[in-house]
Tab-separated table of C-alpha atoms and ligand atoms in Angstrom:
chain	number	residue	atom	x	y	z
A	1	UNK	CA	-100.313	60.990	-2.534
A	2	UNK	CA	-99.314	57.731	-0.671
A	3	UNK	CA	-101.705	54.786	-0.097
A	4	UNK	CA	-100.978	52.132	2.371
A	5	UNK	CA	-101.448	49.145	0.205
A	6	UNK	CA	-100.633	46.254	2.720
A	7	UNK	CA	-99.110	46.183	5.789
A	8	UNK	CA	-97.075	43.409	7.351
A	9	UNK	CA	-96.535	42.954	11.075
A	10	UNK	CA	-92.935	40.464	12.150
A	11	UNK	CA	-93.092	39.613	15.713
A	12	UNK	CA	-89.343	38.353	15.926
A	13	UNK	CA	-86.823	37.398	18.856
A	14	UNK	CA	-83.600	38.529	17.914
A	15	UNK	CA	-80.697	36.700	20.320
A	16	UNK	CA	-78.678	39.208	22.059
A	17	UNK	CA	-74.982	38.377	22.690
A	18	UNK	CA	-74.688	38.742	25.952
A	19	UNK	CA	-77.625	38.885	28.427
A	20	UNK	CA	-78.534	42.991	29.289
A	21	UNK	CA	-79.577	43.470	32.980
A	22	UNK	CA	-81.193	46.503	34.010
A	23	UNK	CA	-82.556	47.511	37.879
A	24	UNK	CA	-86.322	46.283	36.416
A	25	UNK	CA	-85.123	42.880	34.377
A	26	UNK	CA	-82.648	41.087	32.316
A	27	UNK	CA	-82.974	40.674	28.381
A	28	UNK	CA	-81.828	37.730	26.690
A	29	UNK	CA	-83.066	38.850	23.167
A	30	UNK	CA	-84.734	41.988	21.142
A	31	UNK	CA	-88.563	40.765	21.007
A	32	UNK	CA	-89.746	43.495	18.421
A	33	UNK	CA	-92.228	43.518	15.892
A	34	UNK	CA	-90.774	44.615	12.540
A	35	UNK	CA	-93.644	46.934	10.341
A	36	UNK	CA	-93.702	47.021	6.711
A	37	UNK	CA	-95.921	48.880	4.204
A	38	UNK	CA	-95.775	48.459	1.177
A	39	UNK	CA	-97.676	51.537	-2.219
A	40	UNK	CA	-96.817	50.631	-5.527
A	41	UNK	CA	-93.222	49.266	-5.602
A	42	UNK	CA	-92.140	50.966	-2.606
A	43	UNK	CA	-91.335	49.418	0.754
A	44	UNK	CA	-91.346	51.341	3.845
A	45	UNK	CA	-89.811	49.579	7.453
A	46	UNK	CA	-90.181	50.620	11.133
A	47	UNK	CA	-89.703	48.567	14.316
A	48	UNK	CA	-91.687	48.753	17.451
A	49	UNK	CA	-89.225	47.950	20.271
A	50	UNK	CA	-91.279	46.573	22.900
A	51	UNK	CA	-90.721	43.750	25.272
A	52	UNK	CA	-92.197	40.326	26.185
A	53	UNK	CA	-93.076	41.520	30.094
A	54	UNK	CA	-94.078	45.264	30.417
A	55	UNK	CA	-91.528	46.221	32.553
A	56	UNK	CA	-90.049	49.663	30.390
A	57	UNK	CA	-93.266	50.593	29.335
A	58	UNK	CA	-96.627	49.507	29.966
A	59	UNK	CA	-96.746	48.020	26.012
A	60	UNK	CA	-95.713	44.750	25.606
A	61	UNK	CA	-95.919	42.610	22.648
A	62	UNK	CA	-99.026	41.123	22.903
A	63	UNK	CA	-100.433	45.101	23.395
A	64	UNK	CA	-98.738	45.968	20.342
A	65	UNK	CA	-99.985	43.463	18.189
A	66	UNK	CA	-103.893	43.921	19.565
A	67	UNK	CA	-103.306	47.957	18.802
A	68	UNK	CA	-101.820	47.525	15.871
A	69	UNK	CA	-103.817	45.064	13.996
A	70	UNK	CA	-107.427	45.518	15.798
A	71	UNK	CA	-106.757	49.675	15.304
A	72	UNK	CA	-103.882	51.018	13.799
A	73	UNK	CA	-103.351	48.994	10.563
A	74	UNK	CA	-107.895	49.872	10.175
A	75	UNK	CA	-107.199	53.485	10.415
A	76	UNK	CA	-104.634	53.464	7.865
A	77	UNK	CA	-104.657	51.033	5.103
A	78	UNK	CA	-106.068	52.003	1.940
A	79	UNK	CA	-106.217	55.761	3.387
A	80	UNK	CA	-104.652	58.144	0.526
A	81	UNK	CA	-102.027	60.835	2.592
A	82	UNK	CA	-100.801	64.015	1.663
A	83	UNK	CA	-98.506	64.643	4.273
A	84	UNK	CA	-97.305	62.888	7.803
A	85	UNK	CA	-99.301	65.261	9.827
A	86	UNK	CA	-102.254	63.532	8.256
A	87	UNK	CA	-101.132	60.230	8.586
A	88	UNK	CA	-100.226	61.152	12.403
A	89	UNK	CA	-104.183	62.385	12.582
A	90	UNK	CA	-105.761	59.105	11.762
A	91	UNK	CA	-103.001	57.353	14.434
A	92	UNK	CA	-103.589	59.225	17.015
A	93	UNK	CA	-107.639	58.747	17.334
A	94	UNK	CA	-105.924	55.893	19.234
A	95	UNK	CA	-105.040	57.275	22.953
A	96	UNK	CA	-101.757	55.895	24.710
A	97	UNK	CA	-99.953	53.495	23.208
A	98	UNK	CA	-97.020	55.495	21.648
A	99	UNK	CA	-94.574	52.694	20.973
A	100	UNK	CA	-97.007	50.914	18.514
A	101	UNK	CA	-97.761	54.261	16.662
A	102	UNK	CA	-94.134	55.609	16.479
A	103	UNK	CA	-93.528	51.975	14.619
A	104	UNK	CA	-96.157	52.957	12.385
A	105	UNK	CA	-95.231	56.721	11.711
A	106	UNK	CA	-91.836	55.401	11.265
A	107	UNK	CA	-92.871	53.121	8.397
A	108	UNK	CA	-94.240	55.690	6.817
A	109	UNK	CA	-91.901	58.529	6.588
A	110	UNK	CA	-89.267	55.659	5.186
A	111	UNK	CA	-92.292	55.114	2.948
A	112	UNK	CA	-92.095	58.985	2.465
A	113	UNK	CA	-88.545	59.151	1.564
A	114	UNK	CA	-88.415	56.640	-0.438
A	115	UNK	CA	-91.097	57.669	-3.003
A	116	UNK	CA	-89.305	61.171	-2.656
A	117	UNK	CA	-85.943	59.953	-3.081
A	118	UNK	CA	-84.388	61.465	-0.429
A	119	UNK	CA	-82.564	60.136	2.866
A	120	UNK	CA	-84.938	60.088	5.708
A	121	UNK	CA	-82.487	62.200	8.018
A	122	UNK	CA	-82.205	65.423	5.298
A	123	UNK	CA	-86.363	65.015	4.734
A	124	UNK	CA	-86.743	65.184	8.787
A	125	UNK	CA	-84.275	68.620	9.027
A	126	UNK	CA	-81.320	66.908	10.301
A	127	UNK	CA	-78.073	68.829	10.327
A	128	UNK	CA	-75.259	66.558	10.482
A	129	UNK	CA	-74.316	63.746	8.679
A	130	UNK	CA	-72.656	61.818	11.681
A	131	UNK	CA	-73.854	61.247	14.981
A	132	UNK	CA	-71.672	60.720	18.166
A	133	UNK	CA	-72.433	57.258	19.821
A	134	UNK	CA	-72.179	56.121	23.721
A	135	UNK	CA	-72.909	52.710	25.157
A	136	UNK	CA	-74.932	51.689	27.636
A	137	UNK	CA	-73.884	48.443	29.702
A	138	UNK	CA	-76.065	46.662	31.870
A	139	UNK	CA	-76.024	46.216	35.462
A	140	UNK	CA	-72.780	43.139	35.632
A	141	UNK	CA	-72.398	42.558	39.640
A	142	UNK	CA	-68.515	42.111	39.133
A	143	UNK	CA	-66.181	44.278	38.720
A	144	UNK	CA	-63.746	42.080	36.702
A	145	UNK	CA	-66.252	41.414	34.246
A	146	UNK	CA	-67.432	45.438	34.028
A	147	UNK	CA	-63.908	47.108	33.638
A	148	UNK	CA	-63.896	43.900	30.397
A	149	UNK	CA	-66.589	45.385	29.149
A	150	UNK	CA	-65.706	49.017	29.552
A	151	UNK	CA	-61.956	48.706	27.986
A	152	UNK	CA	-63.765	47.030	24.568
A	153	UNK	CA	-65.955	49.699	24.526
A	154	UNK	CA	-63.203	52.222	25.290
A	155	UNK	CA	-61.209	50.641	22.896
A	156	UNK	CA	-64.336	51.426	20.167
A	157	UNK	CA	-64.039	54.365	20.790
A	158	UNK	CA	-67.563	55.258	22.185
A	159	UNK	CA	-68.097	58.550	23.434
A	160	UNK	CA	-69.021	57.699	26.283
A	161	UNK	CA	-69.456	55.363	29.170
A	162	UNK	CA	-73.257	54.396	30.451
A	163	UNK	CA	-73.729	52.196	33.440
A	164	UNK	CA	-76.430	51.200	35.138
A	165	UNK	CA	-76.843	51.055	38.730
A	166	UNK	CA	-79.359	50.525	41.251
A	167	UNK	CA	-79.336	50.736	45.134
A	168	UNK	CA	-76.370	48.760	46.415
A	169	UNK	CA	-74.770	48.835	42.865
A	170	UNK	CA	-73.610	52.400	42.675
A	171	UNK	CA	-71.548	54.610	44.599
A	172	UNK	CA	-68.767	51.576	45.164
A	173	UNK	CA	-68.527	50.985	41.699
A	174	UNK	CA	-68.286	54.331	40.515
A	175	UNK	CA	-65.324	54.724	42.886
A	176	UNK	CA	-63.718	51.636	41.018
A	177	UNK	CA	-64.606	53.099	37.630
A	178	UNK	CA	-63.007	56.169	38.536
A	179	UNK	CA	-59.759	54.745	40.060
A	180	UNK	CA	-59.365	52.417	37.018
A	181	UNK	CA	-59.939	54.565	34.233
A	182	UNK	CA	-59.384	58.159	35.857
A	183	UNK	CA	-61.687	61.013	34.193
A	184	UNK	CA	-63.821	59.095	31.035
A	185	UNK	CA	-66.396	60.717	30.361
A	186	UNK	CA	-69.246	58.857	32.216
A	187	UNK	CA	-73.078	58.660	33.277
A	188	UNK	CA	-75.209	56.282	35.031
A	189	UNK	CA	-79.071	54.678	34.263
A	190	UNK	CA	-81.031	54.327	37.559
A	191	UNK	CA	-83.914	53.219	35.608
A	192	UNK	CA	-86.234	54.605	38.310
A	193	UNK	CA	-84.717	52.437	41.028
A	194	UNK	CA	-84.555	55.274	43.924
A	195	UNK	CA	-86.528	56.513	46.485
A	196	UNK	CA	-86.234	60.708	47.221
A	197	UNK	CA	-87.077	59.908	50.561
A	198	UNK	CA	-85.216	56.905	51.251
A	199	UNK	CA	-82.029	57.522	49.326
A	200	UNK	CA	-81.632	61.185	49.210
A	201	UNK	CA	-78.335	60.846	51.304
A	202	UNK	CA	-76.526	58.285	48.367
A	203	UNK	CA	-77.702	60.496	46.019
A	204	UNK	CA	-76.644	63.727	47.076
A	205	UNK	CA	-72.927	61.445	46.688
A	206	UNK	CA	-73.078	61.134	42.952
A	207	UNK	CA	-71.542	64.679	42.796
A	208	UNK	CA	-68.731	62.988	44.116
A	209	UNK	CA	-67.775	61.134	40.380
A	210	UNK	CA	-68.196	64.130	37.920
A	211	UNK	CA	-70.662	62.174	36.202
A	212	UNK	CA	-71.948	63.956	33.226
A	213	UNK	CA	-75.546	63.299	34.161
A	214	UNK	CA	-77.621	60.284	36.127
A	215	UNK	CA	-80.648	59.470	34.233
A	216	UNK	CA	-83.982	58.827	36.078
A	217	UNK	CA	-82.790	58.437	39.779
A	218	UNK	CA	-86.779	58.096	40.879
A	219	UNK	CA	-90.024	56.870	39.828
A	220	UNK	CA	-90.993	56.655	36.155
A	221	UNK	CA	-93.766	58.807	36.411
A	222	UNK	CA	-92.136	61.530	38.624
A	223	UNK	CA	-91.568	65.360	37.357
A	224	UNK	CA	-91.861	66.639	41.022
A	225	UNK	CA	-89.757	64.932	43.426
A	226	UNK	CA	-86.971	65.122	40.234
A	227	UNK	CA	-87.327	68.863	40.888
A	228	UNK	CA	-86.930	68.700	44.678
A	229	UNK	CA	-83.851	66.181	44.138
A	230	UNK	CA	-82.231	68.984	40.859
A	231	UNK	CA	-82.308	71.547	43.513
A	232	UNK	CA	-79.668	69.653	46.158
A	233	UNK	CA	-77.703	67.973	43.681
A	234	UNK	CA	-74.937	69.434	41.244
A	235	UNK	CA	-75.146	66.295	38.965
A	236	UNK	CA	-77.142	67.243	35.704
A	237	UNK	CA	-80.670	65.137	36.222
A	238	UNK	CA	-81.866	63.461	32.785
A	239	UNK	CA	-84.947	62.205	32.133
A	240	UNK	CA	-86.098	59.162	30.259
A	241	UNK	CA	-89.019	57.080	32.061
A	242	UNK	CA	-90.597	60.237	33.205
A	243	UNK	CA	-90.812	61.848	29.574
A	244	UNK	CA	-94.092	60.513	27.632
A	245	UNK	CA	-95.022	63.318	25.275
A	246	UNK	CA	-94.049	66.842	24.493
A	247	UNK	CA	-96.400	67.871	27.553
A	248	UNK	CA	-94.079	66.340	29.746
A	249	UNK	CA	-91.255	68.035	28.521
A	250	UNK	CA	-92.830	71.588	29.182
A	251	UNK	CA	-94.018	70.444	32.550
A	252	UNK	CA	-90.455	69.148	33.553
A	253	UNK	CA	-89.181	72.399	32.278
A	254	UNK	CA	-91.446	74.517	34.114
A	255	UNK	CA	-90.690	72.602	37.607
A	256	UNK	CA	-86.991	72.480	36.630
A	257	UNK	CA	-87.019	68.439	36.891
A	258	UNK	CA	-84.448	68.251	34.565
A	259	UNK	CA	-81.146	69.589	33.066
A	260	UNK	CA	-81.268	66.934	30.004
A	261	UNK	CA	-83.510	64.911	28.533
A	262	UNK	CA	-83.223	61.418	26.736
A	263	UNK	CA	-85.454	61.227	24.188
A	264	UNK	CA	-86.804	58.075	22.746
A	265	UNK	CA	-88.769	58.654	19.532
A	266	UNK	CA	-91.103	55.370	20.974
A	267	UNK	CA	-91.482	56.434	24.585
A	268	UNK	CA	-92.643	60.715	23.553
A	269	UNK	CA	-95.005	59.256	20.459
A	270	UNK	CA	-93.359	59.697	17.445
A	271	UNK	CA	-90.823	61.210	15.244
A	272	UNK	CA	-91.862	64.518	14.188
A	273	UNK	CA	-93.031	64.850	18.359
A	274	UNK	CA	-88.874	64.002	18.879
A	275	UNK	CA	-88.365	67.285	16.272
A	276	UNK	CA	-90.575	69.217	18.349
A	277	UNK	CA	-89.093	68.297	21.496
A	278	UNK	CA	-85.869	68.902	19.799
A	279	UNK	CA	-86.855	72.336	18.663
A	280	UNK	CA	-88.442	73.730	22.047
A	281	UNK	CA	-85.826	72.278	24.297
A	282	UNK	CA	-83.255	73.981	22.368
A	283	UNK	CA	-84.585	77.480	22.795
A	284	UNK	CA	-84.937	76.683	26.018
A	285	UNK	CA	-80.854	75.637	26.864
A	286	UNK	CA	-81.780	71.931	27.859
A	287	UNK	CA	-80.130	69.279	25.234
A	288	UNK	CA	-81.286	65.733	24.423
A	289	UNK	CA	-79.553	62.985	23.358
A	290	UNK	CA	-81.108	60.150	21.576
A	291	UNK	CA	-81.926	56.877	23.761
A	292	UNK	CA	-82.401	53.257	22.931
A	293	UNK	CA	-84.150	49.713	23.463
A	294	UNK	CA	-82.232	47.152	22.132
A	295	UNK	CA	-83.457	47.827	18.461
A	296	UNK	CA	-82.366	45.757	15.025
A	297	UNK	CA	-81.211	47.827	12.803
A	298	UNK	CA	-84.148	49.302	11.358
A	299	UNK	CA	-85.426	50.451	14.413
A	300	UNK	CA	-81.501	52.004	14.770
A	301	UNK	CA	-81.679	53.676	11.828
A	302	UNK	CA	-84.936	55.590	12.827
A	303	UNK	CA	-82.967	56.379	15.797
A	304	UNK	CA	-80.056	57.868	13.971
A	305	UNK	CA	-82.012	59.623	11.534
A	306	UNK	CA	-83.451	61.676	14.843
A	307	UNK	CA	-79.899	61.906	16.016
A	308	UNK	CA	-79.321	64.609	13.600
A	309	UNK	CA	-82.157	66.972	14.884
A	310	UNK	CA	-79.401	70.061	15.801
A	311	UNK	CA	-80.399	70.095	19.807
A	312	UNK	CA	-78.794	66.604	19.976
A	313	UNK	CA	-75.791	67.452	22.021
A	314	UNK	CA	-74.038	64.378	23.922
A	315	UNK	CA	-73.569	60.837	22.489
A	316	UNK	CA	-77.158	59.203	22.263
A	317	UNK	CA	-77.517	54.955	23.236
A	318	UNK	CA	-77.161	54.565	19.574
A	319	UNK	CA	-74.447	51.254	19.350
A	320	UNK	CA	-73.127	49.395	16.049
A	321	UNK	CA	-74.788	46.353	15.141
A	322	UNK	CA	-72.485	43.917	16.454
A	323	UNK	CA	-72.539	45.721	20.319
A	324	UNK	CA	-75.682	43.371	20.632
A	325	UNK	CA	-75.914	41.151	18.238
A	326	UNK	CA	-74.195	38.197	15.827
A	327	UNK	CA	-75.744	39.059	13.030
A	328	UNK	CA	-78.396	42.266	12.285
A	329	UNK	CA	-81.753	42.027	9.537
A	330	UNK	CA	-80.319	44.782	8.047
A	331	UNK	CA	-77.368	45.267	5.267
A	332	UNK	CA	-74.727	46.621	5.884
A	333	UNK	CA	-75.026	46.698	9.420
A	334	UNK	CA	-74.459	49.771	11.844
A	335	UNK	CA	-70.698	50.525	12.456
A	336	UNK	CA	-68.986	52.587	15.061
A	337	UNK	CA	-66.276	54.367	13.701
A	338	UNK	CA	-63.846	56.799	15.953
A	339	UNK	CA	-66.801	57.069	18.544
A	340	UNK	CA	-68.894	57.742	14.874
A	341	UNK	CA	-71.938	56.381	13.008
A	342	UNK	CA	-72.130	58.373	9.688
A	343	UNK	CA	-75.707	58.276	7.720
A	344	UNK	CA	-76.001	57.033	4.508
A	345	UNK	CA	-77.009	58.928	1.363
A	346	UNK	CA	-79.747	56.121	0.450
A	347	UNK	CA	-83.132	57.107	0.181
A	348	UNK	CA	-85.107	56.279	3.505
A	349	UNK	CA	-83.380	54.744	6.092
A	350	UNK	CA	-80.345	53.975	3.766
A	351	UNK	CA	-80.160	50.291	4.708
A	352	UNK	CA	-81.641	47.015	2.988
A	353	UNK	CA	-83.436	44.910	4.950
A	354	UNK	CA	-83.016	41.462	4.671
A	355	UNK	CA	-86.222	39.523	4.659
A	356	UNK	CA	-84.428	35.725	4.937
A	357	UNK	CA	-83.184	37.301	8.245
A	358	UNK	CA	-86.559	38.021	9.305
A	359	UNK	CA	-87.938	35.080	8.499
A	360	UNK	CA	-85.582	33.206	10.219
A	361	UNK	CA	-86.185	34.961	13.841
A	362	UNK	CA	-89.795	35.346	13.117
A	363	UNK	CA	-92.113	33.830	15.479
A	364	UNK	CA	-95.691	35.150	13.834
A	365	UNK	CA	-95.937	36.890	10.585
A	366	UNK	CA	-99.568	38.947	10.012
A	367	UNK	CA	-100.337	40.299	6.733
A	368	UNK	CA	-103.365	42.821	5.893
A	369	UNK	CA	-105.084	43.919	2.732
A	370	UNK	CA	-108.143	45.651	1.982
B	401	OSB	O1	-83.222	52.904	30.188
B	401	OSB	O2	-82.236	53.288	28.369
B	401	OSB	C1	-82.860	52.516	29.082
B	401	OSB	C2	-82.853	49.129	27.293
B	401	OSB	C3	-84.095	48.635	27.640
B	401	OSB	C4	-84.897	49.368	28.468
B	401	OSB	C5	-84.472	50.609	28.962
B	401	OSB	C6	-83.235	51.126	28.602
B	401	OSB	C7	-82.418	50.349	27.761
B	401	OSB	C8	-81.093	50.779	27.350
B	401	OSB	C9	-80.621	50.283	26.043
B	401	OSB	O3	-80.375	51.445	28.058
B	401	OSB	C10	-79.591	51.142	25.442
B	401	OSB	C11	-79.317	50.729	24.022
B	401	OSB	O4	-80.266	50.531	23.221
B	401	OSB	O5	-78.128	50.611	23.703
B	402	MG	MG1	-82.697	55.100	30.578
């Protein structure tokens, strides 16, 4: 049995290094809020990545923190649990709103581990003790400035190259890319920034690169005109944007909308929903990868923990901690080694968090008790 004793809410702004520009915004910082329970003399941490501006998802922070304290944090605290399905129950009375809840469900199975002594990736099923990491970079507008970027990551080792592009930022620089740096292995973000009707002709052109997939070419609610555009293009489609919960992923594999999919634990609802995902996709020959949004490392080490599910099968947006920032809330921080993040054999999410690092990016601090 595990009782939520208290439960503490950080809404922080953690500087990024360099500014992240995507087709729907630019980020200057990581604007999560940091969840920590706390049963007996255990501490549990999870991180709900959302934004300032609700420009990924609908949730923003202000959302978040209304769900979370007004709902969430009432369903659970003082609530005696037996298992995570039960925990999950009382969450999801709550409809929507699956970026606050996975924060919560996160906290809890660190919780979980912890009291059990175990690392959170062996108590979720994972089987690996590494996972394979790729980078994402933002959209730059100059070229000098992108193949910089590319040759440190390169030089990291990453296993692979992410760009993102949007209409008028594509086809061009892929052509640079691949003159420059010849066949790395390479996919690009459209973060829903095409039109199937309007841009089906620079589309059908990405087969032209060898990309290994493009992720979310059209709208962010789309299955079917992803399964119109599958059908004329070579280039594996993956979804992100499009994939909310596990009944999106048996839709989009019903209308063939997809040949990958990137999961975010956040954006599908959960962890044990990423295991299920996991799970059916694999009997069904389409792999995942693991995706990010701009995390700390706590959130990151939720997201590596799911990285070991075995249907994880390219590098997932998983970066070390210094990719985005100076210095992490976490100790030791997330390292990329050989292309590599290995897990650690600490109980939870392996990791200490520091709480003087919190404190000093905090910008409100809420604490409940019964
Ligand atoms: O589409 O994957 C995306 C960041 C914010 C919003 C959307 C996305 C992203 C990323 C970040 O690509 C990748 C990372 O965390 O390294
Ligand atoms: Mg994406």
């Amino acid at each position: 049995m595990i009782k939520i004793e208290e439960i503490r809410y950080y809404q922080i702004r953690l500087p990024l290094k360099y500014v992240f520009e995507t087709s729907f915004g630019k980020f200057k910082y990581t604007s999560s809020i940091i969840v920590r329970f706390k049963y007996r003399d255990y501490v549990g941490y999870g991180e709900i990545p959302v934004e300032e501006r609700p420009w990924y998802s609908y949730e923003d922070v202000e959302t978040a923190l209304h769900i979370s304290r007004d709902f969430l944090s009432k369903a659970i605290l003082d609530r005696e649990y037996s298992s995570v399905d039960e925990f999950n129950r009382d969450l999801n009375v709550i409809r929507g709103h699956n970026i606050a809840k996975t924060g919560h469900e996160m906290t809890f199975l660190d919780l979980v581990a912890k009291v059990m002594n175990k690392p959170l990736y062996k108590l979720l099923g994972g089987v690996r003790n590494v996972i394979s990491s790729g980078v994402s970079i933002g959209v730059i507008g100059n070229l000098n400035e992108l193949f910089r970027q590319i040759s440190i990551f390169l030089d990291f080792k990453y296993q692979r190259i992410k760009i993102k592009i949007k209409p008028g930022w594509d086809l061009n620089v892929l052509n640079a890319i691949r003159r420059e740096y010849g066949d790395i292995p390479l996919q690009v973000d459209a973060n829903a920034s095409y039109d199937y009707n309007l841009h089906r002709d620079v589309l059908r052109r990405f087969d032209e690169f060898n990309l290994l997939m493009i992720e979310q070419p059209l709208h962010y609610d789309d299955l079917y005109f992803h399964s119109l555009l599958q059908r004329e293009i070579n280039t594996p489609i993956c979804l992100d944007e499009s994939i909310k919960s596990f009944y999106d992923v048996l839709a989009a594999l019903k209308l063939n909308s997809c040949r990958v999919i990137n999961v975010k634990p956040a954006r599908v609802g959960g962890i044990l929903i990423t295991k299920m995902i996991s799970d059916y996709t694999e009997r069904h020959g389409i792999p995942i990868w693991i995706g990010g949004l701009l995390e700390t490392g706590i959130g990151k080490a939720h997201l590596i923990a799911t990285a070991t599910f075995s249907n994880v099968k390219y590098p997932s947006d998983i970066s070390g901690s210094s990719r985005y920032f100076e210095e992490d809330i976490i100790e030791p921080p997330w390292t990329v080694e050989n292309g590599y993040i290995k897990l650690r054999d600490e109980a939870g999410i392996g990791v200490e968090v520091l709480e003087d690092k919190i404190k000093k990016y905090r910008i409100r601090e809420f604490i409940l008790k019964s």
